[in-house]
Coordinates of C-alpha atoms and ligand atoms in Angstrom, one line a residue:
M1 CA 36.8 31.1 -37.1
G2 CA 34.8 29.3 -39.9
P3 CA 31.6 31.2 -40.5
F4 CA 32.3 33.5 -37.4
S5 CA 34.5 36.6 -37.4
V6 CA 36.1 36.8 -33.9
S7 CA 39.1 38.9 -32.3
A8 CA 42.6 37.7 -32.2
V9 CA 42.6 37.2 -28.3
G10 CA 39.9 34.9 -26.9
F11 CA 39.7 33.4 -23.6
G12 CA 40.4 29.8 -22.4
A13 CA 38.2 29.0 -19.5
M14 CA 39.7 25.5 -18.3
R15 CA 41.6 27.5 -15.6
L16 CA 38.5 28.5 -13.7
T17 CA 38.3 25.2 -11.8
G18 CA 39.8 23.7 -8.6
P19 CA 43.3 22.1 -9.0
G20 CA 43.7 19.5 -11.8
V21 CA 40.7 21.1 -13.7
F22 CA 38.5 19.3 -11.3
G23 CA 35.9 20.7 -9.0
P24 CA 34.7 24.3 -8.3
P25 CA 37.4 27.2 -8.1
G26 CA 38.8 28.4 -4.8
D27 CA 37.2 31.7 -5.7
R28 CA 34.0 31.6 -7.5
G29 CA 33.5 35.4 -7.2
E30 CA 36.7 36.0 -9.0
A31 CA 35.9 33.3 -11.7
L32 CA 32.6 34.9 -12.5
A33 CA 34.5 38.3 -12.6
V34 CA 37.1 37.0 -14.9
L35 CA 34.4 35.8 -17.4
R36 CA 32.5 39.1 -17.1
E37 CA 35.4 41.3 -17.4
A38 CA 36.7 39.3 -20.5
V39 CA 33.5 39.8 -22.5
A40 CA 33.2 43.5 -21.2
S41 CA 36.6 44.0 -22.5
G42 CA 35.8 42.6 -26.0
V43 CA 36.6 38.7 -25.7
D44 CA 34.2 37.4 -28.2
H45 CA 35.3 33.6 -28.3
I46 CA 35.6 31.4 -25.1
D47 CA 37.0 27.9 -25.3
T48 CA 35.3 25.4 -22.9
A49 CA 34.4 21.7 -22.3
Q50 CA 31.7 19.9 -20.2
F51 CA 34.7 17.8 -18.9
Y52 CA 36.4 21.0 -17.2
G53 CA 35.4 20.5 -13.6
P54 CA 33.2 18.4 -14.9
D55 CA 30.3 20.7 -15.6
V56 CA 32.1 23.5 -13.3
V57 CA 33.3 25.7 -16.3
N58 CA 30.2 25.6 -18.5
E59 CA 28.1 26.3 -15.4
L60 CA 30.2 29.2 -14.5
I61 CA 30.1 30.6 -18.0
R62 CA 26.3 30.4 -17.9
D63 CA 26.0 31.8 -14.6
A64 CA 28.2 34.7 -15.5
L65 CA 27.2 35.4 -19.1
Y66 CA 23.5 34.0 -19.7
P67 CA 21.7 35.5 -21.7
Y68 CA 25.0 35.4 -23.9
P69 CA 25.7 38.4 -26.0
D70 CA 24.7 37.8 -29.9
D71 CA 28.4 38.0 -30.8
L72 CA 29.9 35.8 -28.4
I73 CA 31.2 32.5 -30.0
L74 CA 31.1 29.7 -27.5
V75 CA 33.7 26.9 -28.6
S76 CA 33.4 23.6 -26.7
K77 CA 35.0 20.3 -27.3
V78 CA 34.0 16.5 -27.1
G79 CA 36.1 13.3 -26.8
A80 CA 36.8 13.1 -23.1
A81 CA 35.0 12.5 -19.9
R82 CA 36.0 12.3 -16.2
D83 CA 36.2 9.2 -14.0
R84 CA 35.1 9.0 -10.4
Q85 CA 38.5 10.1 -9.3
G86 CA 38.4 12.9 -11.7
R87 CA 40.8 11.5 -14.2
I88 CA 40.5 12.6 -17.9
I89 CA 39.4 9.5 -19.8
A90 CA 38.7 9.2 -23.5
A91 CA 35.1 9.2 -24.8
Q92 CA 35.8 9.0 -28.3
Q93 CA 33.2 6.7 -29.7
P94 CA 30.5 8.4 -31.8
A95 CA 27.8 7.9 -29.4
Q96 CA 29.9 9.4 -26.7
L97 CA 30.6 12.3 -29.0
R98 CA 26.9 13.0 -29.4
Q99 CA 26.4 12.6 -25.6
G100 CA 29.2 15.3 -25.1
I101 CA 27.5 17.6 -27.4
E102 CA 24.1 17.3 -25.5
D103 CA 25.8 17.6 -22.0
N104 CA 27.6 20.9 -23.4
L105 CA 24.2 22.2 -24.6
R106 CA 22.6 21.4 -21.4
T107 CA 25.2 22.8 -19.2
L108 CA 25.5 26.1 -21.2
S109 CA 21.9 26.4 -21.5
V110 CA 21.8 26.7 -25.4
D111 CA 20.0 24.9 -28.0
A112 CA 23.1 24.8 -30.4
L113 CA 26.7 25.6 -30.0
P114 CA 28.8 27.8 -32.4
V115 CA 31.5 25.5 -32.7
V116 CA 32.6 22.0 -31.2
N117 CA 36.0 20.5 -31.5
L118 CA 36.4 16.9 -31.9
R119 CA 39.2 16.4 -29.6
L120 CA 41.2 13.4 -30.7
I121 CA 42.9 11.1 -28.0
G122 CA 45.4 8.6 -29.6
G123 CA 45.6 7.6 -33.4
S124 CA 47.3 10.0 -35.9
E125 CA 46.2 8.4 -39.2
P126 CA 42.8 9.0 -40.7
D127 CA 41.3 5.5 -40.5
A128 CA 37.7 4.2 -40.5
F129 CA 37.1 5.1 -36.8
F130 CA 38.0 8.7 -37.6
D131 CA 35.4 8.5 -40.4
D132 CA 32.7 7.4 -37.8
Q133 CA 33.8 10.1 -35.6
L134 CA 33.6 12.7 -38.3
A135 CA 30.0 11.3 -39.4
A136 CA 29.0 12.0 -35.7
M137 CA 30.1 15.5 -35.6
V138 CA 28.4 16.1 -39.2
G139 CA 25.3 14.5 -37.9
A140 CA 25.1 16.7 -34.8
R141 CA 25.5 19.7 -37.1
D142 CA 22.9 18.5 -39.6
D143 CA 20.6 18.1 -36.5
G144 CA 21.3 21.6 -35.5
L145 CA 23.2 21.0 -32.3
L146 CA 26.2 22.8 -33.6
K147 CA 27.0 25.3 -36.4
A148 CA 30.6 24.5 -37.1
I149 CA 33.1 21.8 -36.5
G150 CA 36.7 22.1 -35.2
L151 CA 39.4 19.6 -34.8
S152 CA 41.8 19.2 -31.9
N153 CA 45.1 17.3 -31.3
I154 CA 45.2 16.4 -35.1
T155 CA 47.7 15.6 -37.7
S156 CA 47.9 17.2 -41.1
A157 CA 46.9 14.1 -42.6
Q158 CA 43.8 13.9 -40.5
L159 CA 43.0 17.5 -41.3
L160 CA 43.4 16.8 -44.9
H161 CA 41.1 13.8 -44.7
A162 CA 38.6 15.6 -42.8
L163 CA 38.4 18.6 -45.1
Q164 CA 36.9 15.9 -47.8
V165 CA 34.1 15.4 -45.5
T166 CA 33.3 18.7 -43.9
D167 CA 34.5 22.2 -43.6
V168 CA 36.8 22.8 -40.6
A169 CA 36.2 25.9 -38.6
C170 CA 39.4 25.7 -36.6
V171 CA 42.2 23.5 -35.4
Q172 CA 43.3 23.5 -31.7
N173 CA 46.7 21.9 -31.1
E174 CA 49.4 22.6 -28.6
F175 CA 51.8 25.2 -30.1
H176 CA 54.0 27.7 -28.6
V177 CA 57.6 28.8 -28.5
G178 CA 58.8 25.7 -26.7
N179 CA 56.7 23.2 -28.8
R180 CA 56.2 23.7 -32.4
V181 CA 55.4 20.1 -33.5
S182 CA 52.2 21.1 -35.0
Q183 CA 54.2 23.7 -37.4
P184 CA 53.0 21.6 -40.5
V185 CA 49.4 21.6 -39.4
L186 CA 49.6 25.4 -38.7
D187 CA 51.1 25.8 -42.3
E188 CA 48.2 24.0 -43.7
C189 CA 45.6 26.2 -41.8
T190 CA 47.5 29.2 -43.1
R191 CA 47.4 28.0 -46.7
R192 CA 43.7 27.4 -46.3
G193 CA 42.5 30.2 -44.1
I194 CA 41.5 28.1 -41.3
A195 CA 41.7 29.4 -37.8
F196 CA 44.6 27.6 -35.8
V197 CA 44.0 28.3 -32.1
P198 CA 47.0 27.0 -30.1
F199 CA 46.3 25.8 -26.7
A200 CA 49.0 26.4 -24.1
S201 CA 50.4 29.4 -25.8
L202 CA 51.9 30.3 -22.3
G203 CA 53.4 26.7 -21.8
F204 CA 50.5 26.0 -19.3
G205 CA 52.0 28.8 -17.3
M206 CA 54.8 27.0 -16.1
T207 CA 58.2 28.8 -15.5
G208 CA 61.8 27.7 -15.3
P209 CA 64.4 27.9 -18.0
D210 CA 62.6 25.4 -20.3
A211 CA 59.3 26.6 -20.0
V212 CA 57.5 29.2 -22.1
L213 CA 57.6 31.8 -19.5
G214 CA 60.9 31.4 -18.2
R215 CA 62.8 31.1 -21.4
S216 CA 65.6 33.5 -21.8
A217 CA 64.5 34.7 -25.3
V218 CA 61.1 35.4 -24.0
M219 CA 62.3 37.2 -20.8
E220 CA 64.9 39.2 -22.9
E221 CA 62.3 40.4 -25.3
A222 CA 59.9 41.4 -22.4
A223 CA 62.6 43.2 -20.7
R224 CA 63.5 45.0 -23.9
L225 CA 59.8 46.0 -24.7
G226 CA 59.0 46.7 -21.0
V227 CA 56.2 44.1 -21.1
R228 CA 55.2 40.7 -19.4
P229 CA 56.7 37.4 -20.7
A230 CA 53.2 36.1 -21.2
Q231 CA 52.6 39.1 -23.6
V232 CA 55.6 38.4 -25.6
A233 CA 54.6 34.6 -25.7
L234 CA 51.1 35.6 -27.0
A235 CA 52.4 38.2 -29.3
W236 CA 54.7 35.6 -30.9
A237 CA 52.0 33.2 -31.3
L238 CA 50.0 36.0 -33.2
A239 CA 52.8 37.0 -35.3
V240 CA 53.6 33.5 -36.8
S241 CA 50.6 33.2 -38.9
P242 CA 47.6 35.6 -39.6
T243 CA 45.4 32.8 -39.1
V244 CA 46.5 32.2 -35.4
L245 CA 43.8 33.1 -32.7
V246 CA 45.1 32.6 -29.0
I247 CA 43.1 31.5 -26.1
P248 CA 45.3 32.1 -23.0
G249 CA 43.8 30.5 -19.9
T250 CA 43.6 32.3 -16.6
S251 CA 41.8 32.5 -13.4
S252 CA 42.8 36.2 -12.5
R253 CA 41.6 39.6 -13.8
R254 CA 45.1 40.7 -13.5
H255 CA 46.5 38.2 -15.9
L256 CA 43.4 38.6 -18.1
R257 CA 44.2 42.2 -18.5
D258 CA 47.8 41.4 -19.4
N259 CA 46.9 38.8 -21.9
L260 CA 44.3 41.0 -23.7
A261 CA 46.9 43.8 -24.1
A262 CA 49.3 41.4 -25.9
A263 CA 47.1 41.9 -29.1
S264 CA 48.6 45.5 -29.4
I265 CA 52.3 44.5 -28.9
E266 CA 54.2 44.2 -32.2
L267 CA 57.5 42.1 -32.3
D268 CA 59.8 43.0 -34.9
A269 CA 61.2 40.5 -37.3
E270 CA 64.5 39.9 -35.5
A271 CA 62.7 39.2 -32.3
I272 CA 60.1 36.9 -34.0
H273 CA 63.2 35.0 -35.5
R274 CA 65.0 34.7 -32.2
L275 CA 61.9 33.5 -30.4
S276 CA 61.5 31.0 -33.0
S277 CA 64.9 29.7 -32.9
T278 CA 65.1 28.9 -29.3
Ligands
NAP1 N1 42.4 21.1 -26.8 C1 43.1 20.6 -25.9 O1 43.5 19.4 -25.8 C2 43.3 21.6 -24.9 C3 44.2 21.2 -23.8 C4 44.5 22.2 -22.7 C5 43.9 23.4 -22.9 N2 42.8 23.7 -23.8 C6 42.3 25.1 -23.8 O2 43.3 26.0 -24.0 C7 43.4 27.0 -22.9 C8 44.6 27.5 -22.6 O3 45.7 26.2 -22.2 P1 46.0 26.4 -20.8 O4 45.3 27.3 -19.8 O5 46.1 24.9 -20.3 O6 47.4 26.9 -20.8 P2 48.0 28.5 -21.1 O7 47.2 29.3 -21.5 O8 49.4 28.2 -21.8 O9 48.5 28.8 -19.4 C9 47.4 29.0 -18.5 C10 48.3 29.2 -17.2 O10 49.1 30.5 -17.4 C11 48.8 31.2 -16.3 N3 48.9 32.6 -16.8 C12 47.9 33.0 -17.7 N4 48.0 34.4 -17.9 C13 49.2 34.7 -17.4 C14 50.2 35.8 -17.4 N5 49.8 36.9 -18.0 N6 51.3 35.9 -16.7 C15 51.6 34.6 -15.9 N7 50.9 33.6 -16.0 C16 49.8 33.6 -16.7 C17 47.4 30.8 -15.6 O11 47.6 31.0 -14.3 P3 46.6 32.0 -13.6 O12 45.4 31.3 -13.5 O13 47.2 32.3 -12.4 O14 46.6 33.2 -14.4 C18 47.5 29.1 -16.0 O15 48.1 28.5 -14.9 C19 42.5 26.4 -21.8 O16 41.9 27.3 -21.0 C20 41.7 25.4 -22.4 O17 40.3 26.1 -22.8 C21 42.7 22.8 -24.9

Protein backbone atom coordinates (compact mmCIF):
# COMPACT_ATOMS: atom_id res chain seq x y z
CA MET A 1 0.00 0.00 0.00
CA GLY A 2 1.99 2.95 -1.27
CA PRO A 3 5.25 2.94 0.69
CA PHE A 4 4.02 0.16 3.00
CA SER A 5 4.12 -3.55 2.46
CA VAL A 6 1.03 -5.21 3.96
CA SER A 7 -0.78 -8.55 3.92
CA ALA A 8 -3.66 -9.28 1.59
CA VAL A 9 -6.27 -9.46 4.36
CA GLY A 10 -6.62 -6.45 6.63
CA PHE A 11 -9.40 -5.49 9.00
CA GLY A 12 -12.27 -3.04 8.51
CA ALA A 13 -13.07 -1.61 11.93
CA MET A 14 -16.37 0.13 11.13
CA ARG A 15 -18.45 -2.73 12.57
CA LEU A 16 -17.09 -2.25 16.09
CA THR A 17 -19.69 0.40 16.99
CA GLY A 18 -23.29 0.21 18.08
CA PRO A 19 -26.05 -0.12 15.44
CA GLY A 20 -25.83 2.26 12.49
CA VAL A 21 -22.08 2.83 13.00
CA PHE A 22 -23.13 4.99 15.95
CA GLY A 23 -22.28 4.86 19.64
CA PRO A 24 -20.42 2.22 21.63
CA PRO A 25 -20.53 -1.49 20.80
CA GLY A 26 -22.92 -3.78 22.66
CA ASP A 27 -19.97 -5.89 23.77
CA ARG A 28 -16.89 -3.73 24.36
CA GLY A 29 -14.85 -6.72 25.56
CA GLU A 30 -15.46 -8.59 22.32
CA ALA A 31 -14.63 -5.50 20.24
CA LEU A 32 -11.27 -5.14 22.02
CA ALA A 33 -10.67 -8.88 21.68
CA VAL A 34 -11.38 -8.78 17.94
CA LEU A 35 -8.81 -6.03 17.45
CA ARG A 36 -6.18 -7.78 19.56
CA GLU A 37 -6.72 -11.13 17.91
CA ALA A 38 -6.60 -9.55 14.46
CA VAL A 39 -3.17 -8.08 15.08
CA ALA A 40 -1.92 -11.20 16.89
CA SER A 41 -3.01 -13.22 13.84
CA GLY A 42 -1.00 -11.09 11.45
CA VAL A 43 -3.37 -8.31 10.40
CA ASP A 44 -1.09 -5.39 9.62
CA HIS A 45 -3.56 -2.84 8.21
CA ILE A 46 -6.71 -1.58 9.89
CA ASP A 47 -9.23 0.68 8.21
CA THR A 48 -10.96 3.21 10.43
CA ALA A 49 -12.47 6.72 10.58
CA GLN A 50 -13.00 9.26 13.31
CA PHE A 51 -16.64 9.50 12.21
CA TYR A 52 -17.23 5.80 13.07
CA GLY A 53 -18.98 6.21 16.37
CA PRO A 54 -17.97 9.10 16.20
CA ASP A 55 -14.63 8.61 18.01
CA VAL A 56 -15.73 5.16 19.23
CA VAL A 57 -13.76 3.02 16.78
CA ASN A 58 -10.55 5.05 16.96
CA GLU A 59 -10.68 4.97 20.75
CA LEU A 60 -11.25 1.19 20.76
CA ILE A 61 -8.25 0.76 18.46
CA ARG A 62 -6.17 2.90 20.80
CA ASP A 63 -7.40 1.12 23.93
CA ALA A 64 -6.80 -2.32 22.41
CA LEU A 65 -3.52 -1.77 20.61
CA TYR A 66 -1.60 1.27 21.87
CA PRO A 67 1.41 1.40 21.78
CA TYR A 68 0.96 0.21 18.23
CA PRO A 69 3.26 -2.41 16.71
CA ASP A 70 5.78 -0.81 14.34
CA ASP A 71 4.42 -2.68 11.35
CA LEU A 72 0.74 -1.84 11.95
CA ILE A 73 -0.56 0.47 9.23
CA LEU A 74 -3.54 2.48 10.45
CA VAL A 75 -5.57 3.75 7.52
CA SER A 76 -8.14 6.39 8.28
CA LYS A 77 -10.39 8.53 6.15
CA VAL A 78 -11.71 12.07 6.09
CA GLY A 79 -14.58 13.75 4.31
CA ALA A 80 -17.54 13.03 6.59
CA ALA A 81 -18.82 13.88 10.05
CA ARG A 82 -21.85 13.04 12.21
CA ASP A 83 -24.72 15.36 13.08
CA ARG A 84 -26.51 15.39 16.45
CA GLN A 85 -28.83 12.59 15.35
CA GLY A 86 -25.86 10.47 14.30
CA ARG A 87 -26.48 10.90 10.59
CA ILE A 88 -23.40 10.86 8.38
CA ILE A 89 -22.96 14.26 6.76
CA ALA A 90 -20.40 15.57 4.29
CA ALA A 91 -17.33 17.37 5.64
CA GLN A 92 -15.62 17.89 2.34
CA GLN A 93 -14.28 21.44 2.57
CA PRO A 94 -10.47 21.64 2.71
CA ALA A 95 -10.54 23.04 6.26
CA GLN A 96 -12.85 20.19 7.32
CA LEU A 97 -10.46 17.64 5.83
CA ARG A 98 -7.63 19.13 7.85
CA GLN A 99 -9.79 19.11 10.98
CA GLY A 100 -10.72 15.48 10.27
CA ILE A 101 -7.06 14.49 10.06
CA GLU A 102 -6.35 16.25 13.35
CA ASP A 103 -9.35 14.56 15.02
CA ASN A 104 -8.00 11.20 13.89
CA LEU A 105 -4.55 11.94 15.30
CA ARG A 106 -6.07 12.92 18.64
CA THR A 107 -8.38 9.92 19.00
CA LEU A 108 -5.73 7.43 17.87
CA SER A 109 -3.01 9.14 19.98
CA VAL A 110 -0.49 9.40 17.15
CA ASP A 111 1.49 12.31 15.71
CA ALA A 112 1.14 11.08 12.15
CA LEU A 113 -1.04 8.57 10.32
CA PRO A 114 0.46 6.11 7.84
CA VAL A 115 -2.39 6.56 5.33
CA VAL A 116 -5.44 8.83 5.14
CA ASN A 117 -8.10 8.38 2.48
CA LEU A 118 -9.85 11.40 1.06
CA ARG A 119 -13.39 9.98 0.99
CA LEU A 120 -15.35 11.85 -1.65
CA ILE A 121 -19.07 12.50 -1.34
CA GLY A 122 -20.72 13.69 -4.53
CA GLY A 123 -19.06 14.80 -7.74
CA SER A 124 -17.42 12.46 -10.19
CA GLU A 125 -15.35 14.84 -12.29
CA PRO A 126 -11.99 16.30 -11.40
CA ASP A 127 -12.84 19.96 -10.84
CA ALA A 128 -11.35 22.96 -9.07
CA PHE A 129 -12.88 21.90 -5.76
CA PHE A 130 -11.22 18.48 -6.06
CA ASP A 131 -7.92 20.30 -6.62
CA ASP A 132 -8.49 22.23 -3.39
CA GLN A 133 -9.22 18.99 -1.55
CA LEU A 134 -6.07 17.37 -2.90
CA ALA A 135 -4.08 20.45 -1.89
CA ALA A 136 -5.39 20.08 1.67
CA MET A 137 -4.26 16.44 1.75
CA VAL A 138 -0.85 17.25 0.28
CA GLY A 139 -0.50 20.12 2.75
CA ALA A 140 -1.21 17.78 5.65
CA ARG A 141 1.36 15.34 4.32
CA ASP A 142 3.92 18.12 3.90
CA ASP A 143 3.22 19.14 7.50
CA GLY A 144 3.96 15.60 8.68
CA LEU A 145 0.40 14.70 9.75
CA LEU A 146 0.21 11.75 7.38
CA LYS A 147 2.63 9.72 5.33
CA ALA A 148 0.58 8.66 2.33
CA ILE A 149 -2.65 9.73 0.64
CA GLY A 150 -5.45 7.42 -0.44
CA LEU A 151 -8.68 8.13 -2.29
CA SER A 152 -12.12 6.68 -1.70
CA ASN A 153 -15.31 6.66 -3.79
CA ILE A 154 -13.55 8.01 -6.83
CA THR A 155 -13.87 7.63 -10.57
CA SER A 156 -11.08 6.78 -13.00
CA ALA A 157 -11.03 10.40 -14.16
CA GLN A 158 -10.50 11.61 -10.59
CA LEU A 159 -7.77 9.03 -10.00
CA LEU A 160 -5.89 10.02 -13.15
CA HIS A 161 -6.22 13.68 -12.25
CA ALA A 162 -5.04 13.12 -8.66
CA LEU A 163 -1.99 11.23 -9.91
CA GLN A 164 -0.80 14.42 -11.60
CA VAL A 165 -0.75 16.08 -8.18
CA THR A 166 0.38 13.35 -5.79
CA ASP A 167 1.29 9.71 -5.36
CA VAL A 168 -1.78 7.68 -4.41
CA ALA A 169 -1.18 4.87 -1.92
CA CYS A 170 -4.55 3.18 -2.28
CA VAL A 171 -8.04 3.44 -3.66
CA GLN A 172 -11.06 2.39 -1.60
CA ASN A 173 -14.28 1.91 -3.56
CA GLU A 174 -17.22 -0.46 -3.14
CA PHE A 175 -16.55 -3.64 -5.11
CA HIS A 176 -17.80 -7.20 -4.74
CA VAL A 177 -19.38 -9.98 -6.79
CA GLY A 178 -22.67 -8.06 -6.82
CA ASN A 179 -21.24 -4.63 -7.67
CA ARG A 180 -18.42 -4.23 -10.16
CA VAL A 181 -19.13 -0.62 -11.13
CA SER A 182 -15.58 0.24 -10.08
CA GLN A 183 -13.98 -2.31 -12.42
CA PRO A 184 -12.42 0.47 -14.58
CA VAL A 185 -10.92 2.04 -11.45
CA LEU A 186 -9.59 -1.35 -10.37
CA ASP A 187 -8.11 -1.88 -13.85
CA GLU A 188 -6.35 1.49 -13.62
CA CYS A 189 -4.98 0.56 -10.18
CA THR A 190 -3.80 -2.82 -11.48
CA ARG A 191 -2.00 -1.17 -14.43
CA ARG A 192 -0.27 1.26 -12.08
CA GLY A 193 0.35 -1.04 -9.12
CA ILE A 194 -1.84 1.01 -6.78
CA ALA A 195 -3.47 -0.93 -3.94
CA PHE A 196 -7.21 -1.32 -4.55
CA VAL A 197 -8.95 -1.90 -1.21
CA PRO A 198 -12.60 -2.72 -1.83
CA PHE A 199 -15.05 -1.92 0.91
CA ALA A 200 -18.13 -4.11 1.37
CA SER A 201 -16.36 -7.13 -0.11
CA LEU A 202 -18.97 -9.14 1.83
CA GLY A 203 -21.80 -6.98 0.50
CA PHE A 204 -22.19 -5.37 3.94
CA GLY A 205 -22.91 -8.83 5.37
CA MET A 206 -26.40 -8.96 3.91
CA THR A 207 -27.94 -12.26 2.94
CA GLY A 208 -30.76 -13.10 0.55
CA PRO A 209 -30.56 -14.14 -3.11
CA ASP A 210 -29.33 -10.76 -4.39
CA ALA A 211 -26.79 -10.20 -1.63
CA VAL A 212 -23.16 -11.31 -1.87
CA LEU A 213 -23.41 -13.92 0.89
CA GLY A 214 -26.72 -15.31 -0.41
CA ARG A 215 -25.90 -15.51 -4.12
CA SER A 216 -26.26 -18.97 -5.56
CA ALA A 217 -22.83 -18.88 -7.25
CA VAL A 218 -21.18 -17.95 -3.95
CA MET A 219 -23.07 -20.55 -1.94
CA GLU A 220 -22.47 -23.30 -4.51
CA GLU A 221 -18.74 -22.61 -4.61
CA ALA A 222 -18.62 -22.53 -0.82
CA ALA A 223 -20.39 -25.90 -0.65
CA ARG A 224 -18.07 -27.36 -3.32
CA LEU A 225 -14.95 -26.30 -1.40
CA GLY A 226 -16.39 -26.92 2.07
CA VAL A 227 -15.79 -23.31 3.14
CA ARG A 228 -17.97 -20.34 4.16
CA PRO A 229 -19.68 -18.07 1.61
CA ALA A 230 -17.79 -15.11 3.13
CA GLN A 231 -14.51 -16.88 2.40
CA VAL A 232 -15.50 -17.38 -1.24
CA ALA A 233 -16.43 -13.70 -1.55
CA LEU A 234 -13.07 -12.63 -0.16
CA ALA A 235 -11.10 -15.19 -2.18
CA TRP A 236 -12.82 -13.92 -5.33
CA ALA A 237 -11.91 -10.30 -4.55
CA LEU A 238 -8.28 -11.30 -3.97
CA ALA A 239 -8.23 -13.34 -7.18
CA VAL A 240 -9.44 -10.64 -9.56
CA SER A 241 -6.28 -8.56 -9.30
CA PRO A 242 -2.92 -8.88 -7.54
CA THR A 243 -3.36 -5.31 -6.34
CA VAL A 244 -6.47 -6.04 -4.24
CA LEU A 245 -6.24 -5.95 -0.44
CA VAL A 246 -9.45 -6.80 1.44
CA ILE A 247 -10.70 -5.22 4.68
CA PRO A 248 -13.70 -7.32 5.77
CA GLY A 249 -15.53 -5.81 8.72
CA THR A 250 -16.65 -7.86 11.65
CA SER A 251 -17.51 -7.51 15.31
CA SER A 252 -16.83 -11.16 16.14
CA ARG A 253 -13.72 -13.26 16.55
CA ARG A 254 -15.47 -16.19 14.89
CA HIS A 255 -16.00 -14.25 11.67
CA LEU A 256 -12.53 -12.72 11.96
CA ARG A 257 -11.00 -16.22 11.91
CA ASP A 258 -13.09 -17.21 8.87
CA ASN A 259 -12.10 -14.04 7.05
CA LEU A 260 -8.38 -14.38 7.72
CA ALA A 261 -8.45 -17.98 6.49
CA ALA A 262 -9.81 -16.77 3.14
CA ALA A 263 -6.30 -15.71 2.14
CA SER A 264 -5.34 -19.35 1.66
CA ILE A 265 -8.38 -20.33 -0.43
CA GLU A 266 -7.60 -20.62 -4.12
CA LEU A 267 -10.46 -20.46 -6.58
CA ASP A 268 -9.92 -22.09 -9.96
CA ALA A 269 -10.35 -20.14 -13.19
CA GLU A 270 -13.76 -21.64 -13.83
CA ALA A 271 -15.02 -20.61 -10.38
CA ILE A 272 -13.67 -17.09 -10.79
CA HIS A 273 -15.41 -16.85 -14.16
CA ARG A 274 -18.68 -18.17 -12.74
CA LEU A 275 -18.59 -15.77 -9.79
CA SER A 276 -17.70 -12.86 -12.06
CA SER A 277 -20.58 -13.64 -14.40
CA THR A 278 -23.45 -13.50 -11.93
N1 LIG B 1 -14.71 4.23 2.14
C1 LIG B 1 -15.97 4.04 2.41
O1 LIG B 1 -16.83 4.78 1.96
C2 LIG B 1 -16.38 2.86 3.26
C3 LIG B 1 -17.75 2.51 3.34
C4 LIG B 1 -18.10 1.41 4.11
C5 LIG B 1 -17.13 0.70 4.76
N2 LIG B 1 -15.80 1.05 4.66
C6 LIG B 1 -14.75 0.24 5.33
O2 LIG B 1 -14.78 -1.05 4.79
C7 LIG B 1 -14.90 -2.04 5.82
C8 LIG B 1 -15.73 -3.20 5.30
O3 LIG B 1 -17.03 -2.75 4.95
P1 LIG B 1 -18.33 -3.19 5.74
O4 LIG B 1 -17.99 -3.62 7.13
O5 LIG B 1 -19.33 -2.11 5.58
O6 LIG B 1 -18.89 -4.39 4.89
P2 LIG B 1 -18.43 -5.93 4.69
O7 LIG B 1 -17.04 -6.15 5.11
O8 LIG B 1 -18.87 -6.28 3.33
O9 LIG B 1 -19.45 -6.69 5.67
C9 LIG B 1 -19.42 -6.56 7.05
C10 LIG B 1 -20.62 -7.33 7.59
O10 LIG B 1 -20.46 -8.70 7.27
C11 LIG B 1 -20.59 -9.51 8.43
N3 LIG B 1 -19.53 -10.52 8.36
C12 LIG B 1 -18.20 -10.33 8.49
N4 LIG B 1 -17.53 -11.48 8.36
C13 LIG B 1 -18.47 -12.43 8.14
C14 LIG B 1 -18.41 -13.83 7.93
N5 LIG B 1 -17.24 -14.47 7.90
N6 LIG B 1 -19.57 -14.50 7.74
C15 LIG B 1 -20.75 -13.85 7.74
N7 LIG B 1 -20.89 -12.53 7.94
C16 LIG B 1 -19.75 -11.82 8.13
C17 LIG B 1 -20.39 -8.59 9.61
O11 LIG B 1 -21.20 -8.98 10.68
P3 LIG B 1 -20.53 -9.47 12.07
O12 LIG B 1 -20.11 -8.23 12.78
O13 LIG B 1 -21.63 -10.22 12.73
O14 LIG B 1 -19.38 -10.35 11.70
C18 LIG B 1 -20.81 -7.23 9.07
O15 LIG B 1 -22.18 -7.01 9.31
C19 LIG B 1 -15.54 -1.29 6.98
O16 LIG B 1 -15.26 -1.92 8.20
C20 LIG B 1 -14.95 0.08 6.84
O17 LIG B 1 -13.70 0.11 7.51
C21 LIG B 1 -15.43 2.11 3.91
